[in-house]
CSV table of C-alpha atoms and ligand atoms in Angstrom, one decimal:
chain,number,residue,atom,x,y,z
H,1,MET,CA,0.0,0.0,0.0
H,2,LYS,CA,1.4,3.4,-0.9
H,3,LEU,CA,0.9,6.7,0.9
H,4,THR,CA,-1.8,8.5,-1.1
H,5,GLU,CA,-0.9,11.7,-2.9
H,6,ARG,CA,-3.0,13.7,-0.3
H,7,ALA,CA,-1.2,11.9,2.6
H,8,ASP,CA,2.1,12.7,1.1
H,9,GLU,CA,1.2,16.4,0.8
H,10,ALA,CA,-0.1,16.4,4.4
H,11,LEU,CA,3.1,14.8,5.6
H,12,ASN,CA,5.2,17.2,3.7
H,13,GLU,CA,3.2,20.1,5.2
H,14,LEU,CA,3.9,18.7,8.7
H,15,MET,CA,7.6,18.2,8.1
H,16,GLU,CA,8.0,21.6,6.6
H,17,GLY,CA,6.3,23.0,9.8
H,18,ASN,CA,8.6,21.0,11.9
H,19,ARG,CA,11.6,22.5,10.1
H,20,ARG,CA,10.3,26.0,10.8
H,21,PHE,CA,9.8,25.0,14.5
H,22,ARG,CA,13.2,23.6,15.1
H,23,GLU,CA,15.0,26.4,13.2
H,24,GLY,CA,13.3,28.9,15.4
H,25,SER,CA,11.3,30.5,12.7
H,26,PRO,CA,7.6,29.5,13.3
H,27,LYS,CA,4.9,31.4,11.6
H,28,ALA,CA,3.7,32.8,15.0
H,29,TYR,CA,0.0,32.5,14.2
H,30,ARG,CA,-2.3,35.3,15.6
H,31,TYR,CA,-6.0,35.3,15.5
H,32,SER,CA,-8.4,38.2,15.3
H,33,PRO,CA,-11.9,37.9,16.7
H,34,SER,CA,-13.2,37.5,13.1
H,35,ASP,CA,-10.6,34.8,12.5
H,36,LEU,CA,-11.8,32.9,15.6
H,37,LEU,CA,-15.4,33.3,14.5
H,38,HIS,CA,-14.5,31.9,11.0
H,39,ILE,CA,-12.6,29.0,12.5
H,40,SER,CA,-15.5,28.1,14.9
H,41,ARG,CA,-17.7,27.4,11.9
H,42,ASN,CA,-15.7,24.7,10.3
H,43,GLN,CA,-12.6,22.6,10.4
H,44,THR,CA,-10.6,20.8,7.8
H,45,PRO,CA,-7.7,19.1,9.7
H,46,LEU,CA,-5.0,17.7,7.5
H,47,ALA,CA,-4.0,15.0,10.0
H,48,GLY,CA,-5.2,13.0,12.9
H,49,ILE,CA,-2.3,12.6,15.4
H,50,ILE,CA,-2.0,10.3,18.4
H,51,ALA,CA,0.7,11.7,20.7
H,52,CYS,CA,1.9,11.4,24.3
H,53,ALA,CA,0.4,13.5,27.0
H,54,ASP,CA,3.9,14.8,27.9
H,55,SER,CA,3.8,18.6,28.4
H,56,ARG,CA,6.7,19.0,26.0
H,57,VAL,CA,5.1,17.2,23.0
H,58,SER,CA,2.4,19.5,21.6
H,59,PRO,CA,1.7,18.4,17.9
H,60,GLU,CA,0.4,21.9,17.0
H,61,LEU,CA,3.7,23.5,18.2
H,62,VAL,CA,6.2,21.0,16.9
H,63,PHE,CA,4.6,21.0,13.5
H,64,ASP,CA,3.9,24.7,13.5
H,65,GLN,CA,0.3,24.4,12.6
H,66,PRO,CA,-2.6,26.8,13.1
H,67,LEU,CA,-5.9,26.1,14.8
H,68,GLY,CA,-8.0,23.7,12.7
H,69,SER,CA,-5.1,21.7,11.2
H,70,ILE,CA,-4.6,18.8,13.6
H,71,PHE,CA,-7.2,16.5,15.1
H,72,ALA,CA,-5.4,15.0,18.1
H,73,SER,CA,-5.6,12.5,20.9
H,74,ARG,CA,-3.0,12.6,23.6
H,75,VAL,CA,-2.5,9.8,26.1
H,76,PRO,CA,0.6,8.7,28.1
H,77,GLY,CA,2.7,6.5,25.9
H,78,ASN,CA,0.7,7.3,22.7
H,79,VAL,CA,-1.1,4.0,23.0
H,80,ALA,CA,-4.1,2.8,21.0
H,81,SER,CA,-6.6,3.8,23.6
H,82,ASP,CA,-10.3,3.8,23.2
H,83,SER,CA,-10.2,7.6,23.1
H,84,ALA,CA,-7.6,7.5,20.3
H,85,LYS,CA,-9.8,5.1,18.3
H,86,TRP,CA,-12.8,7.4,18.9
H,87,MET,CA,-10.7,10.4,17.7
H,88,LEU,CA,-9.8,8.3,14.6
H,89,ASP,CA,-13.5,7.6,13.9
H,90,LEU,CA,-14.3,11.3,13.9
H,91,ALA,CA,-11.2,12.3,12.0
H,92,VAL,CA,-11.6,9.7,9.3
H,93,ASN,CA,-15.4,9.6,9.0
H,94,GLU,CA,-16.3,13.2,9.5
H,95,PHE,CA,-13.2,15.0,8.2
H,96,ARG,CA,-11.7,12.5,5.8
H,97,VAL,CA,-8.2,13.3,7.1
H,98,PRO,CA,-5.7,12.1,4.5
H,99,LEU,CA,-3.0,11.3,7.1
H,100,VAL,CA,-2.9,9.6,10.5
H,101,MET,CA,0.3,9.8,12.5
H,102,VAL,CA,1.4,8.1,15.7
H,103,MET,CA,4.1,10.2,17.3
H,104,GLY,CA,6.2,8.9,20.2
H,105,HIS,CA,9.1,10.9,21.7
H,106,THR,CA,12.5,10.7,23.4
H,107,GLY,CA,12.4,11.0,27.1
H,108,CYS,CA,9.0,9.4,27.4
H,109,LEU,CA,8.1,8.7,31.0
H,110,ALA,CA,5.4,6.1,30.1
H,111,VAL,CA,8.1,4.0,28.4
H,112,GLY,CA,10.9,4.8,30.8
H,113,GLN,CA,9.0,3.6,33.8
H,114,LEU,CA,8.6,0.2,32.2
H,115,LEU,CA,12.2,-0.4,31.1
H,116,ASP,CA,13.0,-2.4,34.2
H,117,GLY,CA,9.7,-4.2,34.2
H,118,ASP,CA,6.1,-3.5,35.4
H,119,LYS,CA,5.9,-2.4,39.0
H,120,GLY,CA,2.1,-1.9,38.8
H,121,GLY,CA,0.0,1.3,38.8
H,122,ALA,CA,-2.6,3.0,36.8
H,123,GLY,CA,-3.1,2.4,33.1
H,124,GLY,CA,-4.1,-1.3,33.1
H,125,LEU,CA,-4.0,-2.8,29.6
H,126,HIS,CA,-2.4,0.4,28.2
H,127,ARG,CA,0.6,0.0,30.5
H,128,PHE,CA,0.8,-3.6,29.6
H,129,SER,CA,0.8,-2.6,25.9
H,130,VAL,CA,3.8,-0.3,26.5
H,131,LEU,CA,5.5,-3.2,28.4
H,132,SER,CA,5.0,-5.4,25.4
H,133,ALA,CA,6.8,-2.9,23.2
H,134,VAL,CA,9.7,-2.8,25.7
H,135,TYR,CA,10.1,-6.5,25.5
H,136,ARG,CA,10.1,-6.3,21.7
H,137,ALA,CA,12.8,-3.7,21.9
H,138,LYS,CA,15.0,-5.9,24.1
H,139,THR,CA,15.2,-8.5,21.4
H,140,LYS,CA,16.2,-5.8,18.8
H,141,ALA,CA,18.5,-3.4,20.7
H,142,HIS,CA,22.2,-4.2,20.0
H,143,ASP,CA,23.6,-2.4,23.0
H,144,PRO,CA,22.1,-0.9,26.2
H,145,GLY,CA,22.6,2.6,25.0
H,146,GLU,CA,20.1,2.2,22.2
H,147,PHE,CA,17.5,0.2,24.2
H,148,TYR,CA,15.5,3.2,25.4
H,149,LEU,CA,15.1,4.7,21.9
H,150,LYS,CA,14.4,1.3,20.5
H,151,ALA,CA,11.6,0.9,23.1
H,152,VAL,CA,10.1,4.3,22.1
H,153,GLU,CA,10.2,3.3,18.4
H,154,GLU,CA,8.7,-0.2,19.0
H,155,ASN,CA,6.0,1.4,21.0
H,156,VAL,CA,5.1,3.7,18.1
H,157,GLN,CA,5.3,0.8,15.7
H,158,GLN,CA,3.0,-1.3,17.9
H,159,THR,CA,0.4,1.5,18.2
H,160,VAL,CA,0.4,1.8,14.4
H,161,GLU,CA,-0.2,-1.9,14.1
H,162,HIS,CA,-2.9,-1.9,16.8
H,163,LEU,CA,-4.8,1.0,15.3
H,164,ALA,CA,-4.7,-0.5,11.7
H,165,ARG,CA,-5.9,-3.7,13.1
H,166,ASP,CA,-8.5,-2.6,15.7
H,167,SER,CA,-10.0,0.6,14.3
H,168,TYR,CA,-12.6,-0.3,11.8
H,169,SER,CA,-12.8,3.2,10.4
H,170,LEU,CA,-9.1,3.5,9.9
H,171,ARG,CA,-8.8,0.0,8.4
H,172,ALA,CA,-11.6,0.8,5.9
H,173,SER,CA,-10.1,4.1,4.9
H,174,LEU,CA,-6.6,2.5,4.5
H,175,ILE,CA,-8.1,-0.2,2.2
H,176,ASP,CA,-10.1,2.3,0.1
H,177,GLY,CA,-7.1,4.6,-0.1
H,178,THR,CA,-8.5,7.7,1.6
H,179,THR,CA,-6.1,7.7,4.5
H,180,SER,CA,-2.6,6.6,5.2
H,181,ILE,CA,-0.8,6.0,8.5
H,182,VAL,CA,2.8,6.6,9.6
H,183,GLY,CA,4.7,6.5,12.8
H,184,SER,CA,7.3,9.1,14.0
H,185,VAL,CA,9.4,10.0,17.0
H,186,TYR,CA,9.8,13.5,18.2
H,187,HIS,CA,13.4,14.1,19.4
H,188,MET,CA,12.8,16.8,22.0
H,189,GLU,CA,16.6,17.5,22.4
H,190,THR,CA,16.6,19.0,18.9
H,191,GLY,CA,13.0,19.5,18.0
H,192,GLU,CA,13.2,17.2,15.1
H,193,VAL,CA,10.4,14.7,14.2
H,194,LYS,CA,11.8,11.7,12.4
H,195,ILE,CA,9.5,9.4,10.4
H,196,LEU,CA,9.8,5.7,11.3
H,197,GLU,CA,11.0,4.0,8.2
H,198,SER,CA,9.6,0.7,9.5
H,199,THR,CA,6.0,2.1,9.3
H,200,LEU,CA,6.6,3.5,5.8
H,201,GLU,CA,7.8,0.0,4.8
H,202,MET,CA,4.5,-1.4,6.2
H,203,TYR,CA,2.4,1.1,4.2
H,204,GLY,CA,4.7,2.1,1.5
H,205,ARG,CA,5.5,5.5,0.1
H,206,CYS,CA,4.8,7.2,-3.2
V,1,ZN,ZN1,5.6,10.3,26.7
């Protein structure tokens, strides 16, 4: 399956915004009262993004996008939660977003707390899901230094797989070619969002 032309355009728009953000030259959007009134009447988001709840990982800021551009669900560890699937139903069915992105990030506490195993706590099955990604990373990391980043990447990959499998709306739109999905990792030390090639390999690229 290839990224659709519309998905490719949306991804390029996001990556161009990320370039502006990390180079310190964002568009600095400002809204007049009439702008806000106009925005309140309609929305045409270019992407649905599942991101972590971390206070340093705002999709609108890191992609330098205005109000109305991103339909988002944020949950610790960017897992495939019920609320993320509900968001996708709305984004895909109501707004026909061309692109869905799962965005993990370096320094993720939800992943970091599980690197040494599960000590219990809130989150239930979602915590178990992150733990599963950590185990997957252990089999792939070649040295201890890359284990954490590998766990973050595996967690993104896993959420992409879970959403494509469990969200009927997303699955249907992937099959009929109206939406594409990619995974990414936001590197907060530099501000750069890097696309996960493994997810592009799953869904292809034009
Ligand atoms: Zn996080």
